[in-house]
Tab-separated table of C-alpha atoms and ligand atoms in Angstrom:
chain	number	residue	atom	x	y	z
A	1	UNK	CA	-132.164	72.320	-52.240
A	2	UNK	CA	-128.567	73.430	-52.508
A	3	UNK	CA	-125.804	72.163	-50.281
A	4	UNK	CA	-125.505	75.622	-48.638
A	5	UNK	CA	-129.223	76.254	-48.343
A	6	UNK	CA	-130.024	79.240	-46.123
A	7	UNK	CA	-126.411	79.726	-45.048
A	8	UNK	CA	-125.004	83.238	-44.664
A	9	UNK	CA	-121.658	83.427	-46.407
A	10	UNK	CA	-119.267	86.379	-46.431
A	11	UNK	CA	-117.041	86.189	-49.490
A	12	UNK	CA	-113.837	88.180	-48.991
A	13	UNK	CA	-111.865	89.035	-52.089
A	14	UNK	CA	-108.238	90.155	-51.939
A	15	UNK	CA	-106.074	91.637	-54.652
A	16	UNK	CA	-104.793	88.887	-56.910
A	17	UNK	CA	-105.335	88.119	-60.554
A	18	UNK	CA	-107.583	85.190	-59.514
A	19	UNK	CA	-110.072	87.802	-58.222
A	20	UNK	CA	-111.803	87.486	-61.592
A	21	UNK	CA	-112.852	83.945	-60.569
A	22	UNK	CA	-114.544	85.327	-57.439
A	23	UNK	CA	-117.575	86.429	-59.467
A	24	UNK	CA	-118.147	82.842	-60.556
A	25	UNK	CA	-117.634	81.704	-56.968
A	26	UNK	CA	-120.280	84.191	-55.744
A	27	UNK	CA	-122.696	82.886	-58.361
A	28	UNK	CA	-122.050	79.244	-57.416
A	29	UNK	CA	-122.487	80.047	-53.717
A	30	UNK	CA	-125.876	81.536	-54.532
A	31	UNK	CA	-126.771	78.560	-56.734
A	32	UNK	CA	-125.955	76.330	-53.747
A	33	UNK	CA	-128.591	78.229	-51.752
A	34	UNK	CA	-126.368	80.628	-49.749
A	35	UNK	CA	-127.053	84.302	-49.022
A	36	UNK	CA	-123.806	85.977	-50.083
A	37	UNK	CA	-122.348	89.315	-48.949
A	38	UNK	CA	-119.122	90.399	-50.611
A	39	UNK	CA	-116.258	92.312	-49.001
A	40	UNK	CA	-113.355	93.482	-51.146
A	41	UNK	CA	-109.986	94.822	-50.082
A	42	UNK	CA	-108.659	98.030	-51.630
A	43	UNK	CA	-106.360	96.093	-53.950
A	44	UNK	CA	-109.095	93.625	-54.991
A	45	UNK	CA	-111.009	96.601	-56.383
A	46	UNK	CA	-108.053	97.192	-58.736
A	47	UNK	CA	-108.628	93.765	-60.286
A	48	UNK	CA	-112.408	93.464	-60.477
A	49	UNK	CA	-115.188	95.965	-60.172
A	50	UNK	CA	-117.417	95.949	-57.056
A	51	UNK	CA	-120.327	96.506	-59.443
A	52	UNK	CA	-119.759	93.070	-60.984
A	53	UNK	CA	-119.873	91.434	-57.568
A	54	UNK	CA	-122.913	93.486	-56.600
A	55	UNK	CA	-124.731	92.279	-59.694
A	56	UNK	CA	-123.836	88.631	-58.994
A	57	UNK	CA	-124.481	88.644	-55.236
A	58	UNK	CA	-127.542	90.886	-55.427
A	59	UNK	CA	-126.233	92.904	-52.466
A	60	UNK	CA	-124.128	96.069	-52.118
A	61	UNK	CA	-120.432	95.262	-51.885
A	62	UNK	CA	-118.509	96.584	-48.890
A	63	UNK	CA	-114.961	97.809	-49.243
A	64	UNK	CA	-114.212	100.098	-46.293
A	65	UNK	CA	-114.121	99.610	-42.538
A	66	UNK	CA	-115.630	102.817	-41.224
A	67	UNK	CA	-117.913	103.704	-44.088
A	68	UNK	CA	-120.586	105.744	-42.277
A	69	UNK	CA	-123.355	104.807	-44.684
A	70	UNK	CA	-122.667	101.066	-44.618
A	71	UNK	CA	-121.965	101.022	-40.874
A	72	UNK	CA	-125.317	102.665	-40.175
A	73	UNK	CA	-127.025	99.728	-41.926
A	74	UNK	CA	-125.077	96.842	-40.369
A	75	UNK	CA	-121.890	97.686	-38.475
A	76	UNK	CA	-118.864	95.459	-38.927
A	77	UNK	CA	-119.446	93.532	-35.695
A	78	UNK	CA	-123.065	92.814	-36.603
A	79	UNK	CA	-121.843	91.871	-40.065
A	80	UNK	CA	-119.310	89.448	-38.549
A	81	UNK	CA	-122.114	87.905	-36.442
A	82	UNK	CA	-124.383	87.558	-39.478
A	83	UNK	CA	-122.005	85.078	-41.127
A	84	UNK	CA	-122.306	81.285	-40.845
A	85	UNK	CA	-119.079	81.074	-42.796
A	86	UNK	CA	-116.384	83.443	-44.050
A	87	UNK	CA	-114.362	82.487	-47.118
A	88	UNK	CA	-111.522	84.552	-48.537
A	89	UNK	CA	-110.981	83.708	-52.201
A	90	UNK	CA	-108.553	84.501	-53.593
A	91	UNK	CA	-106.382	84.925	-50.496
A	92	UNK	CA	-103.070	86.555	-51.403
A	93	UNK	CA	-99.765	85.871	-49.631
A	94	UNK	CA	-100.047	89.331	-48.085
A	95	UNK	CA	-103.537	88.647	-46.751
A	96	UNK	CA	-102.484	85.268	-45.290
A	97	UNK	CA	-99.602	87.013	-43.510
A	98	UNK	CA	-101.920	89.675	-42.088
A	99	UNK	CA	-104.450	87.062	-41.022
A	100	UNK	CA	-101.735	84.983	-39.327
A	101	UNK	CA	-100.601	88.152	-37.534
A	102	UNK	CA	-104.110	88.992	-36.317
A	103	UNK	CA	-104.248	92.349	-38.128
A	104	UNK	CA	-107.499	94.325	-38.145
A	105	UNK	CA	-106.588	97.281	-40.324
A	106	UNK	CA	-109.276	97.010	-42.984
A	107	UNK	CA	-112.813	95.676	-43.194
A	108	UNK	CA	-111.968	92.140	-44.309
A	109	UNK	CA	-109.197	91.494	-41.763
A	110	UNK	CA	-111.394	92.996	-39.022
A	111	UNK	CA	-114.308	90.729	-39.985
A	112	UNK	CA	-112.034	87.686	-39.933
A	113	UNK	CA	-110.963	88.605	-36.408
A	114	UNK	CA	-114.443	89.531	-35.212
A	115	UNK	CA	-116.366	86.518	-36.496
A	116	UNK	CA	-117.014	83.305	-34.613
A	117	UNK	CA	-117.999	81.543	-37.826
A	118	UNK	CA	-115.646	79.035	-39.509
A	119	UNK	CA	-113.073	80.783	-41.666
A	120	UNK	CA	-111.740	79.343	-44.928
A	121	UNK	CA	-109.132	80.706	-47.314
A	122	UNK	CA	-108.409	79.751	-50.921
A	123	UNK	CA	-104.826	80.897	-51.509
A	124	UNK	CA	-103.727	82.083	-54.940
A	125	UNK	CA	-100.253	83.270	-55.758
A	126	UNK	CA	-97.140	82.676	-57.815
A	127	UNK	CA	-95.587	79.246	-57.112
A	128	UNK	CA	-92.394	80.737	-55.640
A	129	UNK	CA	-94.372	82.922	-53.236
A	130	UNK	CA	-96.408	79.837	-52.256
A	131	UNK	CA	-93.294	77.814	-51.452
A	132	UNK	CA	-91.451	80.605	-49.553
A	133	UNK	CA	-90.658	79.907	-45.911
A	134	UNK	CA	-92.682	82.908	-44.721
A	135	UNK	CA	-95.830	81.691	-46.475
A	136	UNK	CA	-95.316	78.130	-45.172
A	137	UNK	CA	-94.929	79.509	-41.647
A	138	UNK	CA	-98.086	81.583	-41.949
A	139	UNK	CA	-100.035	78.539	-43.126
A	140	UNK	CA	-98.847	76.485	-40.148
A	141	UNK	CA	-100.103	79.262	-37.854
A	142	UNK	CA	-103.420	79.632	-39.685
A	143	UNK	CA	-104.121	75.886	-39.692
A	144	UNK	CA	-103.291	75.665	-35.995
A	145	UNK	CA	-105.756	78.536	-35.454
A	146	UNK	CA	-108.466	76.450	-37.132
A	147	UNK	CA	-108.520	78.258	-40.480
A	148	UNK	CA	-109.435	75.864	-43.304
A	149	UNK	CA	-107.117	76.092	-46.276
A	150	UNK	CA	-108.674	75.117	-49.616
A	151	UNK	CA	-106.154	74.300	-52.345
A	152	UNK	CA	-104.293	75.791	-54.080
A	153	UNK	CA	-104.211	73.730	-57.271
A	154	UNK	CA	-101.225	73.048	-59.472
A	155	UNK	CA	-101.053	74.180	-63.070
A	156	UNK	CA	-100.315	77.083	-65.366
A	157	UNK	CA	-100.341	80.448	-63.639
A	158	UNK	CA	-101.230	83.939	-64.790
A	159	UNK	CA	-97.543	84.900	-64.444
A	160	UNK	CA	-96.664	82.326	-67.125
A	161	UNK	CA	-95.143	79.810	-64.712
A	162	UNK	CA	-96.398	76.333	-63.865
A	163	UNK	CA	-96.693	74.925	-60.361
A	164	UNK	CA	-98.715	75.056	-57.153
A	165	UNK	CA	-100.488	78.350	-56.398
A	166	UNK	CA	-103.529	78.489	-58.707
A	167	UNK	CA	-106.714	79.231	-56.836
A	168	UNK	CA	-108.942	76.125	-56.571
A	169	UNK	CA	-111.829	76.029	-59.015
A	170	UNK	CA	-115.011	77.728	-57.696
A	171	UNK	CA	-116.968	74.425	-57.809
A	172	UNK	CA	-114.296	72.743	-55.647
A	173	UNK	CA	-114.345	75.655	-53.192
A	174	UNK	CA	-118.140	75.386	-52.832
A	175	UNK	CA	-117.840	71.614	-52.225
A	176	UNK	CA	-115.148	72.202	-49.582
A	177	UNK	CA	-117.297	74.849	-47.863
A	178	UNK	CA	-120.280	72.489	-47.804
A	179	UNK	CA	-118.010	69.908	-46.149
A	180	UNK	CA	-116.962	72.468	-43.516
A	181	UNK	CA	-120.569	73.312	-42.663
A	182	UNK	CA	-121.707	69.677	-42.485
A	183	UNK	CA	-118.508	67.936	-41.411
A	184	UNK	CA	-120.210	64.716	-40.429
A	185	UNK	CA	-120.766	63.909	-44.067
A	186	UNK	CA	-117.409	62.251	-44.755
A	187	UNK	CA	-115.786	60.429	-41.846
A	188	UNK	CA	-118.570	61.416	-39.423
A	189	UNK	CA	-118.843	59.106	-36.429
A	190	UNK	CA	-115.644	57.199	-37.198
A	191	UNK	CA	-113.208	56.695	-34.350
A	192	UNK	CA	-109.716	57.004	-35.770
A	193	UNK	CA	-106.369	56.546	-34.056
A	194	UNK	CA	-103.238	57.989	-35.663
A	195	UNK	CA	-99.610	57.576	-34.586
A	196	UNK	CA	-97.188	60.301	-35.658
A	197	UNK	CA	-93.637	61.577	-35.352
A	198	UNK	CA	-90.438	59.786	-34.400
A	199	UNK	CA	-89.738	57.888	-31.203
A	200	UNK	CA	-86.815	58.652	-28.917
A	201	UNK	CA	-84.964	55.725	-27.358
A	202	UNK	CA	-82.900	56.920	-24.421
A	203	UNK	CA	-79.289	55.744	-24.063
A	204	UNK	CA	-78.595	57.749	-20.924
A	205	UNK	CA	-80.283	60.829	-19.380
A	206	UNK	CA	-78.997	63.152	-22.119
A	207	UNK	CA	-78.642	61.023	-25.251
A	208	UNK	CA	-80.843	58.861	-27.366
A	209	UNK	CA	-81.614	57.256	-30.721
A	210	UNK	CA	-84.187	58.945	-32.928
A	211	UNK	CA	-84.836	59.716	-36.617
A	212	UNK	CA	-85.720	62.549	-39.010
A	213	UNK	CA	-89.509	62.226	-38.853
A	214	UNK	CA	-91.019	65.702	-38.377
A	215	UNK	CA	-94.541	64.439	-37.610
A	216	UNK	CA	-95.990	66.684	-40.362
A	217	UNK	CA	-97.600	63.855	-42.344
A	218	UNK	CA	-99.140	62.184	-39.277
A	219	UNK	CA	-100.443	65.505	-37.931
A	220	UNK	CA	-101.907	66.313	-41.357
A	221	UNK	CA	-103.669	62.910	-41.430
A	222	UNK	CA	-105.034	63.458	-37.900
A	223	UNK	CA	-106.273	66.943	-38.837
A	224	UNK	CA	-107.847	65.754	-42.122
A	225	UNK	CA	-109.862	63.079	-40.274
A	226	UNK	CA	-110.907	65.562	-37.575
A	227	UNK	CA	-112.016	68.058	-40.228
A	228	UNK	CA	-114.026	65.305	-41.924
A	229	UNK	CA	-115.914	64.739	-38.663
A	230	UNK	CA	-114.010	61.781	-37.190
A	231	UNK	CA	-113.246	61.441	-33.478
A	232	UNK	CA	-109.469	61.328	-33.577
A	233	UNK	CA	-106.975	60.074	-30.998
A	234	UNK	CA	-103.441	61.113	-31.892
A	235	UNK	CA	-100.526	59.299	-30.263
A	236	UNK	CA	-97.528	61.483	-30.921
A	237	UNK	CA	-93.795	61.047	-30.522
A	238	UNK	CA	-91.652	64.132	-29.756
A	239	UNK	CA	-92.233	66.778	-32.460
A	240	UNK	CA	-92.182	70.575	-32.775
A	241	UNK	CA	-95.665	71.077	-34.174
A	242	UNK	CA	-98.749	72.871	-32.871
A	243	UNK	CA	-101.609	70.542	-31.806
A	244	UNK	CA	-103.702	69.628	-34.868
A	245	UNK	CA	-107.098	70.145	-33.197
A	246	UNK	CA	-108.137	66.553	-32.498
A	247	UNK	CA	-110.385	65.160	-29.765
A	248	UNK	CA	-107.544	63.540	-27.821
A	249	UNK	CA	-103.753	63.764	-28.051
A	250	UNK	CA	-101.408	61.494	-26.084
A	251	UNK	CA	-97.743	62.514	-26.122
A	252	UNK	CA	-95.142	59.779	-25.725
A	253	UNK	CA	-91.400	59.415	-26.167
A	254	UNK	CA	-90.265	55.844	-26.717
A	255	UNK	CA	-91.643	53.033	-28.887
A	256	UNK	CA	-92.645	51.103	-25.770
A	257	UNK	CA	-94.569	54.135	-24.464
A	258	UNK	CA	-96.243	54.497	-27.877
A	259	UNK	CA	-97.155	50.780	-27.836
A	260	UNK	CA	-98.648	51.095	-24.338
A	261	UNK	CA	-100.608	54.272	-25.199
A	262	UNK	CA	-101.988	52.739	-28.403
A	263	UNK	CA	-103.118	49.518	-26.722
A	264	UNK	CA	-104.655	51.394	-23.787
A	265	UNK	CA	-106.996	53.252	-26.177
A	266	UNK	CA	-107.385	50.955	-29.199
A	267	UNK	CA	-110.626	49.262	-28.113
A	268	UNK	CA	-113.555	50.611	-30.127
A	269	UNK	CA	-111.412	52.368	-32.751
A	270	UNK	CA	-112.632	51.833	-36.310
A	271	UNK	CA	-109.474	52.885	-38.117
A	272	UNK	CA	-105.793	52.804	-37.123
A	273	UNK	CA	-103.306	54.790	-39.207
A	274	UNK	CA	-99.680	54.210	-38.208
A	275	UNK	CA	-97.708	57.129	-39.604
A	276	UNK	CA	-95.096	57.220	-36.831
A	277	UNK	CA	-91.510	56.363	-37.678
A	278	UNK	CA	-91.026	53.987	-34.774
A	279	UNK	CA	-87.460	53.016	-33.864
A	280	UNK	CA	-86.964	49.333	-34.605
A	281	UNK	CA	-84.414	48.939	-31.796
A	282	UNK	CA	-83.739	50.443	-28.379
A	283	UNK	CA	-80.726	50.186	-26.100
A	284	UNK	CA	-80.960	47.036	-24.014
A	285	UNK	CA	-80.499	49.056	-20.852
A	286	UNK	CA	-80.630	52.750	-20.095
A	287	UNK	CA	-77.747	54.204	-18.071
A	288	UNK	CA	-78.951	56.179	-15.085
A	289	UNK	CA	-76.031	58.639	-15.382
A	290	UNK	CA	-74.445	60.316	-18.390
A	291	UNK	CA	-71.926	57.958	-20.027
A	292	UNK	CA	-68.420	59.459	-19.671
A	293	UNK	CA	-65.956	59.426	-22.542
A	294	UNK	CA	-63.341	57.320	-20.726
A	295	UNK	CA	-63.128	54.560	-23.313
A	296	UNK	CA	-62.036	54.655	-26.974
A	297	UNK	CA	-64.946	52.507	-27.996
A	298	UNK	CA	-68.313	51.895	-26.431
A	299	UNK	CA	-70.544	48.982	-27.291
A	300	UNK	CA	-74.261	49.541	-27.301
A	301	UNK	CA	-76.478	46.468	-27.341
A	302	UNK	CA	-79.804	47.069	-29.050
A	303	UNK	CA	-82.938	44.978	-28.679
A	304	UNK	CA	-86.038	44.874	-30.905
A	305	UNK	CA	-88.964	47.139	-30.141
A	306	UNK	CA	-92.486	45.757	-30.404
A	307	UNK	CA	-94.134	46.336	-33.786
A	308	UNK	CA	-97.116	48.498	-32.830
A	309	UNK	CA	-98.931	48.286	-36.152
A	310	UNK	CA	-98.524	44.515	-36.520
A	311	UNK	CA	-99.732	44.029	-32.944
A	312	UNK	CA	-102.868	46.109	-33.617
A	313	UNK	CA	-103.568	44.329	-36.918
A	314	UNK	CA	-103.301	40.988	-35.070
A	315	UNK	CA	-105.980	41.893	-32.503
A	316	UNK	CA	-109.159	39.809	-32.606
A	317	UNK	CA	-111.319	42.882	-33.292
A	318	UNK	CA	-108.660	44.665	-35.294
A	319	UNK	CA	-109.580	48.087	-36.703
A	320	UNK	CA	-109.051	48.912	-40.379
A	321	UNK	CA	-105.241	49.126	-40.412
A	322	UNK	CA	-103.178	51.477	-42.569
A	323	UNK	CA	-99.382	51.502	-42.511
A	324	UNK	CA	-96.748	53.757	-43.984
A	325	UNK	CA	-93.707	52.324	-45.691
A	326	UNK	CA	-90.837	54.784	-45.901
A	327	UNK	CA	-88.288	53.305	-48.272
A	328	UNK	CA	-85.320	54.534	-50.236
A	329	UNK	CA	-85.404	51.828	-52.973
A	330	UNK	CA	-87.742	49.190	-54.456
A	331	UNK	CA	-90.514	51.109	-52.733
A	332	UNK	CA	-93.466	49.180	-54.134
A	333	UNK	CA	-91.975	45.714	-53.583
A	334	UNK	CA	-91.071	46.383	-49.948
A	335	UNK	CA	-94.419	48.077	-49.320
A	336	UNK	CA	-96.394	45.104	-50.690
A	337	UNK	CA	-94.280	42.858	-48.491
A	338	UNK	CA	-95.331	44.908	-45.456
A	339	UNK	CA	-99.001	44.769	-46.449
A	340	UNK	CA	-98.829	40.964	-46.412
A	341	UNK	CA	-96.480	40.482	-43.463
A	342	UNK	CA	-98.368	42.806	-41.107
A	343	UNK	CA	-101.821	41.846	-42.498
A	344	UNK	CA	-102.764	45.432	-43.292
A	345	UNK	CA	-105.716	46.788	-45.237
A	346	UNK	CA	-103.696	49.518	-46.933
A	347	UNK	CA	-100.065	50.555	-47.014
A	348	UNK	CA	-98.865	54.001	-48.112
A	349	UNK	CA	-95.534	53.670	-49.859
A	350	UNK	CA	-93.349	56.696	-49.635
A	351	UNK	CA	-89.978	57.144	-51.354
A	352	UNK	CA	-88.228	59.240	-48.714
A	353	UNK	CA	-85.152	59.697	-50.917
A	354	UNK	CA	-87.105	61.418	-53.747
A	355	UNK	CA	-86.912	65.231	-53.863
A	356	UNK	CA	-90.028	66.873	-52.343
A	357	UNK	CA	-91.024	63.654	-50.557
A	358	UNK	CA	-90.667	62.193	-47.112
A	359	UNK	CA	-89.442	63.163	-43.717
A	360	UNK	CA	-88.855	66.897	-43.421
A	361	UNK	CA	-90.494	68.027	-46.615
A	362	UNK	CA	-93.782	69.971	-46.799
A	363	UNK	CA	-94.861	67.998	-49.835
A	364	UNK	CA	-95.270	64.292	-50.401
A	365	UNK	CA	-96.166	61.619	-52.945
A	366	UNK	CA	-97.773	58.368	-51.851
A	367	UNK	CA	-98.568	55.130	-53.593
A	368	UNK	CA	-101.446	53.676	-51.585
A	369	UNK	CA	-101.443	49.917	-52.038
A	370	UNK	CA	-104.374	47.651	-51.212
A	371	UNK	CA	-104.756	43.913	-51.741
A	372	UNK	CA	-106.112	44.333	-55.284
A	373	UNK	CA	-105.041	47.743	-56.545
A	374	UNK	CA	-102.997	50.871	-55.916
A	375	UNK	CA	-103.722	54.612	-56.072
A	376	UNK	CA	-101.167	57.417	-56.440
A	377	UNK	CA	-101.669	60.615	-54.397
A	378	UNK	CA	-99.595	63.726	-55.107
A	379	UNK	CA	-97.088	65.187	-55.453
A	380	UNK	CA	-98.887	67.774	-53.338
A	381	UNK	CA	-98.811	69.627	-50.063
A	382	UNK	CA	-98.874	67.139	-47.133
A	383	UNK	CA	-102.216	68.640	-46.018
A	384	UNK	CA	-103.743	67.992	-49.436
A	385	UNK	CA	-102.264	64.471	-49.590
A	386	UNK	CA	-103.731	63.828	-46.128
A	387	UNK	CA	-107.204	65.007	-47.174
A	388	UNK	CA	-107.263	62.740	-50.221
A	389	UNK	CA	-105.882	59.849	-48.154
A	390	UNK	CA	-108.552	60.392	-45.495
A	391	UNK	CA	-111.297	60.166	-48.154
A	392	UNK	CA	-109.737	57.023	-49.624
A	393	UNK	CA	-109.384	55.300	-46.226
A	394	UNK	CA	-112.983	56.202	-45.305
A	395	UNK	CA	-114.251	54.768	-48.597
A	396	UNK	CA	-112.224	51.558	-48.297
A	397	UNK	CA	-113.268	51.127	-44.669
A	398	UNK	CA	-116.935	51.380	-45.679
A	399	UNK	CA	-116.429	48.947	-48.587
A	400	UNK	CA	-114.773	46.413	-46.272
A	401	UNK	CA	-117.597	46.737	-43.744
A	402	UNK	CA	-120.239	46.261	-46.428
A	403	UNK	CA	-118.452	43.185	-47.755
A	404	UNK	CA	-118.255	41.647	-44.273
A	405	UNK	CA	-121.819	42.556	-43.368
A	406	UNK	CA	-123.965	41.976	-46.467
B	501	LIG	O1	-91.545	47.694	-40.854
B	501	LIG	P1	-91.552	49.166	-40.983
B	501	LIG	O2	-90.981	49.857	-39.779
B	501	LIG	O3	-90.942	49.706	-42.236
B	501	LIG	O4	-93.110	49.502	-41.074
B	501	LIG	C1	-93.581	50.802	-41.130
B	501	LIG	C2	-94.983	50.870	-40.607
B	501	LIG	O5	-95.117	50.130	-39.394
B	501	LIG	C3	-95.388	52.272	-40.250
B	501	LIG	O6	-96.775	52.377	-40.472
B	501	LIG	C4	-95.033	52.375	-38.789
B	501	LIG	O7	-95.797	53.364	-38.129
B	501	LIG	C5	-95.345	50.997	-38.274
B	501	LIG	N1	-94.467	50.526	-37.195
B	501	LIG	C6	-94.984	50.355	-35.918
B	501	LIG	N2	-94.179	49.883	-34.911
B	501	LIG	C7	-92.881	49.585	-35.145
B	501	LIG	C8	-92.351	49.741	-36.446
B	501	LIG	C9	-93.171	50.234	-37.436
B	501	LIG	O8	-96.168	50.653	-35.687
B	501	LIG	N3	-92.119	49.128	-34.161
């Protein structure tokens, strides 16, 4: 029995050089037990012959929207309903843009809009196109719309360059699709709480103390757990991000509000991941009216905020606790110190001064430190880092439970 046994999969192929790998993907989907129907865009046909895909899938390949012969067999709406899953591999930058825009001007884009089945894309493009602001924007939109993004990998590219943008290997795509169709396999049943974003400590009604945290890493962690089947509660500071599709989201502003929200919902959580960049201090008192600039100097007295993570780790029935350590020097030493001081299970050390890492970046590198070892994740897209981190946390949580409960 394959991991996709009996599943109906529509494989969409768009026009990139990685289209040649789609034949192997179709074969692997079939080997995994799926019934596969292939749809190719007009430009995909320039790269690989529909006949090849017909031979591998064992079914006629569809390329046009209003093809009278094909539509008389199964029209495009029926076709969209037939699918248990739609995967577009390779998905070009152009296709991602059209998908994000909701276009329905050819068969594949129309199917993607007309289906209620989960939709996954495996992007493939030149590394510069992958890192362009427009592509990043489109991916934010697609992820918020529930589209699963598989890869891309890093490595040598057909254009002769090296970097992120290679389509994921067909075997990895099949494994990811199996995970989408049976999401309870990984973190299924786990109750996970994640804190994310900065906090905002008001000075007066219009001013406050905050930091550069964008919330991207925390939102990616929350989404990765939700996609792996966990029941996620996200406690979020003020950010400009679309909701990541979790069971429950609680929006807060200050560290004290975050502390209160976390403790109100922490009972029964199995895992607590503190990604938020919580302000260590807040103004001792908050002015009720805007402070006027009458004086040359103003003195602000700051008092310590409660340490949310340490307070959760100190609970009698503490969940599995994971902290983040954003540092600009001696990253590992400080991070290990935090692991011990706050009695954490894992700490993710993050050099926020390194290029392509930290607060406002889309990519990140983490050194995940446990009591006995450490694992490096990245450099990679924050979403990819989050997925790997989610798997690691789930595994370590299970190991700890087994050790405590022989
Ligand atoms: O001590 P430091 O602030 O560097 O520790 C960072 C870790 O502790 C992060 O996981 C952060 O979310 C958490 N933290 C917290 N409450 C605070 C300060 C930090 O939960 N007041």
